[in-house]
Tab-separated table of C-alpha atoms in Angstrom:
chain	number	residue	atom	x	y	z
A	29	UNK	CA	20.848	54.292	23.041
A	30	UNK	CA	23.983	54.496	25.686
A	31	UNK	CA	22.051	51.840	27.913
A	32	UNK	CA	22.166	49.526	25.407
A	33	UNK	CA	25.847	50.038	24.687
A	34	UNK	CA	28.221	47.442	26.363
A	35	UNK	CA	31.296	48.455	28.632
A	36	UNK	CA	34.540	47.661	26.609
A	37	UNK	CA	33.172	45.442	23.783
A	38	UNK	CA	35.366	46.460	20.626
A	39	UNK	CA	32.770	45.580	17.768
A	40	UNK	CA	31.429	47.556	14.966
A	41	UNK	CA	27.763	49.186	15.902
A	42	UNK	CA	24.875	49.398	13.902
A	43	UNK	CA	22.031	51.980	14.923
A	44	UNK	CA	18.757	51.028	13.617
A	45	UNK	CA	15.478	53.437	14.919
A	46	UNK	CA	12.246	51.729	14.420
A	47	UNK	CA	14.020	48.865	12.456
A	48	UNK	CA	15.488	51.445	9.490
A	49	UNK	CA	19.616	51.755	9.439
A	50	UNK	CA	20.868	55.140	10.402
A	51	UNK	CA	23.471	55.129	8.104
A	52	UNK	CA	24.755	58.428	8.982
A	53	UNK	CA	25.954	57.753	12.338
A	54	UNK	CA	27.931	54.580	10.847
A	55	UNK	CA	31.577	53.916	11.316
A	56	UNK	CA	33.740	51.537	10.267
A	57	UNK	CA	32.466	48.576	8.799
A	58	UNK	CA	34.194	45.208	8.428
A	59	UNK	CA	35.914	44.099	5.614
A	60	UNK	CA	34.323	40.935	3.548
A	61	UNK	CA	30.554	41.716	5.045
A	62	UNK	CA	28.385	43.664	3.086
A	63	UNK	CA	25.469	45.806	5.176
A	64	UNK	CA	22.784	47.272	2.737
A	65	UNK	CA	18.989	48.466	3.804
A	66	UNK	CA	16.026	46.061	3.331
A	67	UNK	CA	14.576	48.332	0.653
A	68	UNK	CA	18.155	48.180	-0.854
A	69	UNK	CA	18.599	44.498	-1.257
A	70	UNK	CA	15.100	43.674	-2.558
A	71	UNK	CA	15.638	46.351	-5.470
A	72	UNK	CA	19.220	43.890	-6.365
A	73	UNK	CA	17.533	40.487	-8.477
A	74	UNK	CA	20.252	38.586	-7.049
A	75	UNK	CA	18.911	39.298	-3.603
A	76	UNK	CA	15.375	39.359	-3.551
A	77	UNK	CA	15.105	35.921	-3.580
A	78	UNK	CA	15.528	35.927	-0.056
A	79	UNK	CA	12.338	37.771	0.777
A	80	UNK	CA	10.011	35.039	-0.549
A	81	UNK	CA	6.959	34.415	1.691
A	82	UNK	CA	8.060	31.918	4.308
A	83	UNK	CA	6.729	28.486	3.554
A	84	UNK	CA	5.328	28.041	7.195
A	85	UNK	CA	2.868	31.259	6.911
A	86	UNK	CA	-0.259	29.701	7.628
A	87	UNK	CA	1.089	28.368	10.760
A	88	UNK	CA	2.769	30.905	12.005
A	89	UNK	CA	0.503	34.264	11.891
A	90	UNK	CA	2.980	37.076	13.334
A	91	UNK	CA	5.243	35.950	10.501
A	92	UNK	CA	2.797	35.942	7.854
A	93	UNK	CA	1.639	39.473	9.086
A	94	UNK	CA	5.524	40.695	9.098
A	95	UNK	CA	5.846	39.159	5.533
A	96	UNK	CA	2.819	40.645	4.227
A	97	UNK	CA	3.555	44.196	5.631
A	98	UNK	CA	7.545	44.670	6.604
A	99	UNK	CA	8.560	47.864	4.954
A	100	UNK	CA	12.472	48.044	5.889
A	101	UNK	CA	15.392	46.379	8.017
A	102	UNK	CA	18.679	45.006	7.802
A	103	UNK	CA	20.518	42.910	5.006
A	104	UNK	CA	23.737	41.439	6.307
A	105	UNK	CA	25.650	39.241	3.853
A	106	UNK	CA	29.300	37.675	4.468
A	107	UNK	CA	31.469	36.889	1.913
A	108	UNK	CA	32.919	33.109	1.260
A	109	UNK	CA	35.854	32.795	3.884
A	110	UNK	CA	35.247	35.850	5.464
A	111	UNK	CA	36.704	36.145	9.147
A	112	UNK	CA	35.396	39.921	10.343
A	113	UNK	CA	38.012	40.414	13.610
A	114	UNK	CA	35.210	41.946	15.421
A	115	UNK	CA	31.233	41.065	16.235
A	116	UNK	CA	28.631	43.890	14.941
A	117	UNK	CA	26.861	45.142	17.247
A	118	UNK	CA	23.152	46.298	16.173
A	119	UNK	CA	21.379	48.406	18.584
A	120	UNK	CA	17.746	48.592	18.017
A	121	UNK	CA	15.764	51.635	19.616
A	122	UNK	CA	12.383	51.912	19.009
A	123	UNK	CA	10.568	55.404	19.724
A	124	UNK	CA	7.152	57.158	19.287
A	125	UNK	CA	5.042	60.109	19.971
A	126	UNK	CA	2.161	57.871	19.392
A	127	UNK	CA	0.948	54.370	19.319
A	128	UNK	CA	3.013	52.688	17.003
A	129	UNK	CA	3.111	49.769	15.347
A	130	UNK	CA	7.036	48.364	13.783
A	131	UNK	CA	7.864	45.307	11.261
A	132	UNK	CA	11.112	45.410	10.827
A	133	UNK	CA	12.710	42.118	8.225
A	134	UNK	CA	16.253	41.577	8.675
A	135	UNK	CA	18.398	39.162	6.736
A	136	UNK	CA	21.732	37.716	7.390
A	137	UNK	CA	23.599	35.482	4.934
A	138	UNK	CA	26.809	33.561	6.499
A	139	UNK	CA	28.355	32.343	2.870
A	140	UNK	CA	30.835	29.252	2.604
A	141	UNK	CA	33.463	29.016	5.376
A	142	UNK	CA	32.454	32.616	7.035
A	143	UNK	CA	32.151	33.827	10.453
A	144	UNK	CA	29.483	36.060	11.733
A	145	UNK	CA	29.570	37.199	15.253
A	146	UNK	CA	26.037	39.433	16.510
A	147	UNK	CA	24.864	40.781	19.128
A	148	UNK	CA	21.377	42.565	19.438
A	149	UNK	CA	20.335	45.376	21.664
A	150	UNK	CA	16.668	45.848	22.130
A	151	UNK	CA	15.634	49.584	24.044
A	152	UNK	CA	12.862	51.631	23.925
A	153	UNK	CA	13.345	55.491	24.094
A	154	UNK	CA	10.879	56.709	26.598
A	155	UNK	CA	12.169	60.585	26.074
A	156	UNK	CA	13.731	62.920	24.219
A	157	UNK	CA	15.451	62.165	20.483
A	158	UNK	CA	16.910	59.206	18.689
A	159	UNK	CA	18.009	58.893	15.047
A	160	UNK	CA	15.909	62.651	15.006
A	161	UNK	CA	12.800	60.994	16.113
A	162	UNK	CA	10.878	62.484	19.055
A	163	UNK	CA	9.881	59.899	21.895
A	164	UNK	CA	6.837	60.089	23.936
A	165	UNK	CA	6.037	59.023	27.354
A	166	UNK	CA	3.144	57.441	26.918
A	167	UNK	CA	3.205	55.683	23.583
A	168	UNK	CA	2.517	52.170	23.239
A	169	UNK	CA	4.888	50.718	21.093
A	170	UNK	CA	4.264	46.578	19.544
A	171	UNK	CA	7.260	45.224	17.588
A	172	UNK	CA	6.584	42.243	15.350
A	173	UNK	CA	9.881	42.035	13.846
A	174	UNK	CA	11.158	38.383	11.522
A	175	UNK	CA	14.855	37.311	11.319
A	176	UNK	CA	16.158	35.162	8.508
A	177	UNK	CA	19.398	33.756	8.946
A	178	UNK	CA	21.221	31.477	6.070
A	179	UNK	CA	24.035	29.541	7.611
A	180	UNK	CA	26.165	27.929	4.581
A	181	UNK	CA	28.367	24.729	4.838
A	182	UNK	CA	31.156	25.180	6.959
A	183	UNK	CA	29.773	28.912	7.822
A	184	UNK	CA	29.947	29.602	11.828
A	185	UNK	CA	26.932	32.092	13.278
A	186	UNK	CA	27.013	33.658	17.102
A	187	UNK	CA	24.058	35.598	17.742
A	188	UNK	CA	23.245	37.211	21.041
A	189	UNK	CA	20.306	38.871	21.677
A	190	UNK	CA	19.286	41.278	24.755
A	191	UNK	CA	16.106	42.531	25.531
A	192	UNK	CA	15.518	45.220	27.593
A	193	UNK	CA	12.480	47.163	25.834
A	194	UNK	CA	10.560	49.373	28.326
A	195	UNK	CA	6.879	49.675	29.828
A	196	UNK	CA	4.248	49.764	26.967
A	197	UNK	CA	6.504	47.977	24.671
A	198	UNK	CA	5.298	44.165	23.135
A	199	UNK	CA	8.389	42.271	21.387
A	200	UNK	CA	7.305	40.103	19.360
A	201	UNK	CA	10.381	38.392	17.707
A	202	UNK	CA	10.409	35.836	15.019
A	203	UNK	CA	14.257	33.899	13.871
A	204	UNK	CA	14.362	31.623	11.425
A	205	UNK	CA	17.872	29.867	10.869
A	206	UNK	CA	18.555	27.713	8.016
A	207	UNK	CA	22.165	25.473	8.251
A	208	UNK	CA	24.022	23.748	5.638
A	209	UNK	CA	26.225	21.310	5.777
A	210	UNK	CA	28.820	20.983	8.965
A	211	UNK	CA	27.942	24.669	9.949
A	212	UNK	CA	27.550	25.569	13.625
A	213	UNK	CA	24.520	28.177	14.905
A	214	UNK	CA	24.948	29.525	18.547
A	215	UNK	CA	22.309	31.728	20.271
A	216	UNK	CA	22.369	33.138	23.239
A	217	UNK	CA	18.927	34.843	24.044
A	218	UNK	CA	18.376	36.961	27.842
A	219	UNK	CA	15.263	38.529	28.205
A	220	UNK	CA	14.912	41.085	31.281
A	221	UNK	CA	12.468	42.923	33.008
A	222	UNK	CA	10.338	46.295	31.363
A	223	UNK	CA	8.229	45.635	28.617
A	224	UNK	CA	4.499	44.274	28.752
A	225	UNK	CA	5.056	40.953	27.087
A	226	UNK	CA	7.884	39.635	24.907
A	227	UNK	CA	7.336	36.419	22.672
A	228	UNK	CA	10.211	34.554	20.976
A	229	UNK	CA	9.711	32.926	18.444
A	230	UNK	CA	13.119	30.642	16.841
A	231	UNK	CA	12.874	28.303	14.636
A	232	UNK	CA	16.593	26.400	13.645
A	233	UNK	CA	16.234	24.003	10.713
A	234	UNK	CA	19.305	21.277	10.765
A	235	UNK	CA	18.599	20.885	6.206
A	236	UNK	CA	21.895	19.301	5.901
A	237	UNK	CA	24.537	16.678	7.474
A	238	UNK	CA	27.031	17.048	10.180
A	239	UNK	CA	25.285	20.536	11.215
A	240	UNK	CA	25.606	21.393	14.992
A	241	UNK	CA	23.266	23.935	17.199
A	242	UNK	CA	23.487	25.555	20.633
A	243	UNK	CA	20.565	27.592	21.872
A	244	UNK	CA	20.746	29.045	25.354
A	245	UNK	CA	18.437	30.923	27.258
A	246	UNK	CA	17.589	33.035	30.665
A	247	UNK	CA	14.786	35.032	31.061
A	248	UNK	CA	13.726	36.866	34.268
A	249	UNK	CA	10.204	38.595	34.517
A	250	UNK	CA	8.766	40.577	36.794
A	251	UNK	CA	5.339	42.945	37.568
A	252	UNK	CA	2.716	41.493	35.500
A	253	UNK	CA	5.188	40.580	32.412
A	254	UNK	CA	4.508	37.833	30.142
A	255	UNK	CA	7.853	36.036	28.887
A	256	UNK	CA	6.774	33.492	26.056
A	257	UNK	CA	9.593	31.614	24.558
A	258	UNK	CA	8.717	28.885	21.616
A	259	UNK	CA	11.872	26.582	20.042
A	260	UNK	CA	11.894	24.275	17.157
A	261	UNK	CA	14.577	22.384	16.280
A	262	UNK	CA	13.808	20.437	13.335
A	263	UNK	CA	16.664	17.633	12.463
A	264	UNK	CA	16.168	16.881	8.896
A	265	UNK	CA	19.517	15.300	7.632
A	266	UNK	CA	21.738	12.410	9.627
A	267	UNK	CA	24.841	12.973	12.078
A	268	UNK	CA	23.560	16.245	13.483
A	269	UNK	CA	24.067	17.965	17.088
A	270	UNK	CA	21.807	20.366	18.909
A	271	UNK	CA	21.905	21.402	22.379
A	272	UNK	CA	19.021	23.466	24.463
A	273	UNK	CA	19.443	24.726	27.629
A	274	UNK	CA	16.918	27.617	28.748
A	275	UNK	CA	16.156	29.080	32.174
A	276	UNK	CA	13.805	31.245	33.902
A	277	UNK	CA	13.671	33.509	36.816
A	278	UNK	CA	9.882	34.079	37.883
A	279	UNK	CA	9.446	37.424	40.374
A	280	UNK	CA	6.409	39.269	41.760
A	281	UNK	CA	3.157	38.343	39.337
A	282	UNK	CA	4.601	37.691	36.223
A	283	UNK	CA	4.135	34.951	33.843
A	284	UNK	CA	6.382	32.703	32.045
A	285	UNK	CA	6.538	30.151	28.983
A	286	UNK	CA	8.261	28.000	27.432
A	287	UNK	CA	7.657	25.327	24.740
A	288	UNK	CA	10.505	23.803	23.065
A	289	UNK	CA	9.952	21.292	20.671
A	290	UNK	CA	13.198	18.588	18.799
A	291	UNK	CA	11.386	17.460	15.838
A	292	UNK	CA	13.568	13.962	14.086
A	293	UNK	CA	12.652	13.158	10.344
A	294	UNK	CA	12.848	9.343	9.543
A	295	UNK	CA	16.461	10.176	7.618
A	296	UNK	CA	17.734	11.828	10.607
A	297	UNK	CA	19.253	8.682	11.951
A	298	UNK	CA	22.634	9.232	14.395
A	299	UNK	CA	21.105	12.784	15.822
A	300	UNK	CA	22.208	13.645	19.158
A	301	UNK	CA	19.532	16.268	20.440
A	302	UNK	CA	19.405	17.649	24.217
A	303	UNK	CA	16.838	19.852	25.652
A	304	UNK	CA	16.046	21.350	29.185
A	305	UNK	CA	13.860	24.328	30.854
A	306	UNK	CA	14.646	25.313	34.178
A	307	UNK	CA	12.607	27.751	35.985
A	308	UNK	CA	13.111	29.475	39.437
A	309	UNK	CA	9.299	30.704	40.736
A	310	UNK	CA	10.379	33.240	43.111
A	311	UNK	CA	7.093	35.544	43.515
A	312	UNK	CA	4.048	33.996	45.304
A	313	UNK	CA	1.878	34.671	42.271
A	314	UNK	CA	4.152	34.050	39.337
A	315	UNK	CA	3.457	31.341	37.300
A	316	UNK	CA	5.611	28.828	34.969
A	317	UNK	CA	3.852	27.028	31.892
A	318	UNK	CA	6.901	24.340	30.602
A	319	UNK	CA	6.124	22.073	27.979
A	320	UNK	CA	9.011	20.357	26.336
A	321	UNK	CA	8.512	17.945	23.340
A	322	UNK	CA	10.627	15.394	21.032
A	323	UNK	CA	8.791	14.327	18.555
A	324	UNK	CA	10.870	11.330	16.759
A	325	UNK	CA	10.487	9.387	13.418
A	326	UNK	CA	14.346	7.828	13.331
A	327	UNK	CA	15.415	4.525	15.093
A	328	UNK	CA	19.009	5.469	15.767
A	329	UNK	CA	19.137	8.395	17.934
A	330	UNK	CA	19.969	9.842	21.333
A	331	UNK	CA	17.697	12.595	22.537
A	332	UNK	CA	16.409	13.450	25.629
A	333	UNK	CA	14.441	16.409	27.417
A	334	UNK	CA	13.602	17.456	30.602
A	335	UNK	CA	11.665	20.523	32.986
A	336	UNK	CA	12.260	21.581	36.464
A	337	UNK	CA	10.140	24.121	38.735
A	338	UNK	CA	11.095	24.921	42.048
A	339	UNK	CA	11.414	27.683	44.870
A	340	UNK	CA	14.747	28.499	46.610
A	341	UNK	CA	16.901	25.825	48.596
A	342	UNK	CA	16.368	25.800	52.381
A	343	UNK	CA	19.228	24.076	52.956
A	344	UNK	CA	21.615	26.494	50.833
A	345	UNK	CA	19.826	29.198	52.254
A	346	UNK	CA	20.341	28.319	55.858
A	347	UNK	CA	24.330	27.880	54.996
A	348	UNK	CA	24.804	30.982	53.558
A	349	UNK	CA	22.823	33.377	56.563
A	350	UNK	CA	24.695	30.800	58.877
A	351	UNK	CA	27.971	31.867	57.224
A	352	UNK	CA	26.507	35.764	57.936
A	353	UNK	CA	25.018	36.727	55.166
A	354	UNK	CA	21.680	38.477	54.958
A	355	UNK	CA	18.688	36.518	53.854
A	356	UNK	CA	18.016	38.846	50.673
A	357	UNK	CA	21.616	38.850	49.892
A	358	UNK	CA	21.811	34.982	50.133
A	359	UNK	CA	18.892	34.869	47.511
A	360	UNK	CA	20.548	37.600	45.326
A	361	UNK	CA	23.506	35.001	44.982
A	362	UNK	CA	20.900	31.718	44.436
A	363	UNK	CA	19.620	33.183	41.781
A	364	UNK	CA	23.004	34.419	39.950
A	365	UNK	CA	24.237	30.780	40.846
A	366	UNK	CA	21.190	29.531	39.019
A	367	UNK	CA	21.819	31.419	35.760
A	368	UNK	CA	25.233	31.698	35.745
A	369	UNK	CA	24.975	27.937	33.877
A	370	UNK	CA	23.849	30.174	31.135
A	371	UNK	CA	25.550	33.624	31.383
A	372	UNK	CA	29.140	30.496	31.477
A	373	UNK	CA	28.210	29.970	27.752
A	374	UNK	CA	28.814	33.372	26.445
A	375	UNK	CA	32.271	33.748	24.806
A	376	UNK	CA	33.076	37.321	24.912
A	377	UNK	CA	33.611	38.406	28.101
A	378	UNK	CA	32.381	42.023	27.998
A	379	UNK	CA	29.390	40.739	27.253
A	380	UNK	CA	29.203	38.338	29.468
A	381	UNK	CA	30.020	41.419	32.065
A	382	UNK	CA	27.196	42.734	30.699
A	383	UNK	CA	24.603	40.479	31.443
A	384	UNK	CA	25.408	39.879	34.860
A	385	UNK	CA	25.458	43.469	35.330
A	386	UNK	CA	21.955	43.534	33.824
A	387	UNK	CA	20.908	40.329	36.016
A	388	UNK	CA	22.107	42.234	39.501
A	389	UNK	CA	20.107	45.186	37.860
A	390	UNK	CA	17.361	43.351	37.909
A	391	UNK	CA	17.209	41.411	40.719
A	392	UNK	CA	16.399	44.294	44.022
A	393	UNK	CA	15.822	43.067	46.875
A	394	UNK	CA	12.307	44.277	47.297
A	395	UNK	CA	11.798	41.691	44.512
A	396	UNK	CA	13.464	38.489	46.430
């Protein structure tokens, strides 16, 4: 748990072991947001309408399996005009003395004119206790975990998520965002190093006017690690924003994907949509599969998209080791240079601290 913790962020934290809330070790919780247990909020009428089967099951499979078998998670709800001083901060560990298999559901409900700040911590425990359960060495752990997030007009959602899982672990994570009218979704998603394969999954529906979306992105892989990132953006109303900017950092033999996809409806007319995938393929056998789409039905729009692969600069290279710098140093700056258009975007900056901490971390020499 303490390496997912961030250095100086004041937020409230949320432990949750194997996707169930330790409510024990709670603290303070804000005012105006109400946190109850999955298995709480489906038992409340009122509620349980949000835990209907997702209307895209067929199509998408891990979702359809989470749906069919999630047993617990997180229900976050904020009330109309709510404005919580601090972000929550949920740290998710997940632990075994055996081969285990997780589906956590979580739920998050932004009402009218509310803020929501979030940021997700994603560990695996690969010893000793956490939340009282026993963690094994060896276990293989697979995570197959669905988000549902209900932005409502004039509602504001940051969301941060940071995966650092460990060896034997498969994320599989699967967001859903739904936004009303003139309400504003940011996500920030960095995806490090560690576990066997981590697939995400987000899915932001624009179902009303004047909405606005930012979704940004860095993922660095290394060893044999699969990185799979798939983005929908699907404009349905007119006069609505969205802006995708995702980037990866290829090492050793690893494997990296990304398919993003800006879907217009024919009553989507004045959208403004931007989308680009970056990708720095630093190991000899790594390996980049970019496919970015637009997929348009509206006559009066502005999108565009666009993918770059490529290998270091020679040219920047040769002016920093001319300048004296080593030649694994110099690359150690390229590549925080190359994400730092990302790691810019964050607004707090303890967490932005964070990740850069996590990127230098990350980024040994041996590996550049």
């Amino acid at each position: 748990m303490e390496k997912a913790r961030v250095a100086e962020l004041d937020a409230y934290i949320v432990l949750l072991v194997n996707g169930v809330w330790q409510k024990e070790d709670a603290g303070e919780l804000p005012k105006g947001v109400e946190l109850l247990t999955v298995a709480e909020a489906r038992q409340d009428p009122a509620l349980s309408v949000y835990f209907e089967r997702p209307a895209d099951g067929r199509e998408r499979y891990f979702a359809a399996l989470n749906t069919a078998l999630f047993s617990d998670g997180l229900f976050i709800r904020v009330d109309a005009g709510a404005l919580p001083e601090k972000p929550i901060h949920i740290i998710h560990v997940f632990t075994g003395d055996r081969n285990l298999l997780v589906q956590p559901r979580h739920v998050w409900v932004a009402n009218r004119q509310a803020e929501l700040k979030v940021i997700e911590s994603i560990v695996t425990a690969g010893g000793g206790t956490a939340g009282g359960v026993t963690a094994g060495g060896n276990a293989k752990i697979w995570v197959n975990s669905l988000t549902e997030i209900i932005v409502h007009q004039d509602a504001k959602v940051d969301h941060t998520v940071v995966q650092t899982p460990g060896e034997g672990t498969r994320l599989v994570q699967h967001t859903t965002v739904r936004q009303k009218r003139q309400s504003l979704y940011n996500n920030y998603n960095f995806t490090f190093p560690g576990s066997d394969l981590v697939r995400n999954d987000l899915q932001i529906r624009l179902e009303e006017d004047h909405t606005e979306t930012h979704l940004y992105g860095l993922y660095l892989a290394a060893g044999q690690q699969l990185v799979d990132n798939h983005t929908l953006v699907d404009h349905q109303k007119p006069a609505c924003f969205s802006n995708e900017l995702y980037k990866g950092v290829l090492l050793e033999q690893s494997t990296g994907v990304f398919n993003g996809k800006v879907y217009v409806h024919r009553d989507a007319q004045k959208t403004n949509a931007f989308q680009q995938n970056n990708n720095l393929v630093i190991g000899k056998k790594a390996t980049i599969d970019s496919k970015p789409e637009l997929e348009i039905f509206a006559d009066d729009v502005k999108c565009s998209h666009g993918s770059t692969v490529g290998q270091f600069s020679e040219e920047a290279l040769f002016y920093l080791r001319a300048r004296g710098i080593s030649e694994d140093m110099a690359k150690g700056l390229l590549i925080n240079a190359f994400a730092f258009d990302v790691t810019e975007k964050i607004k707090d900056p303890a967490v932005e601290a964070h990740i850069n901490q996590l990127i230098s971390q990350h980024i040994p020499l041996t590996h550049v």
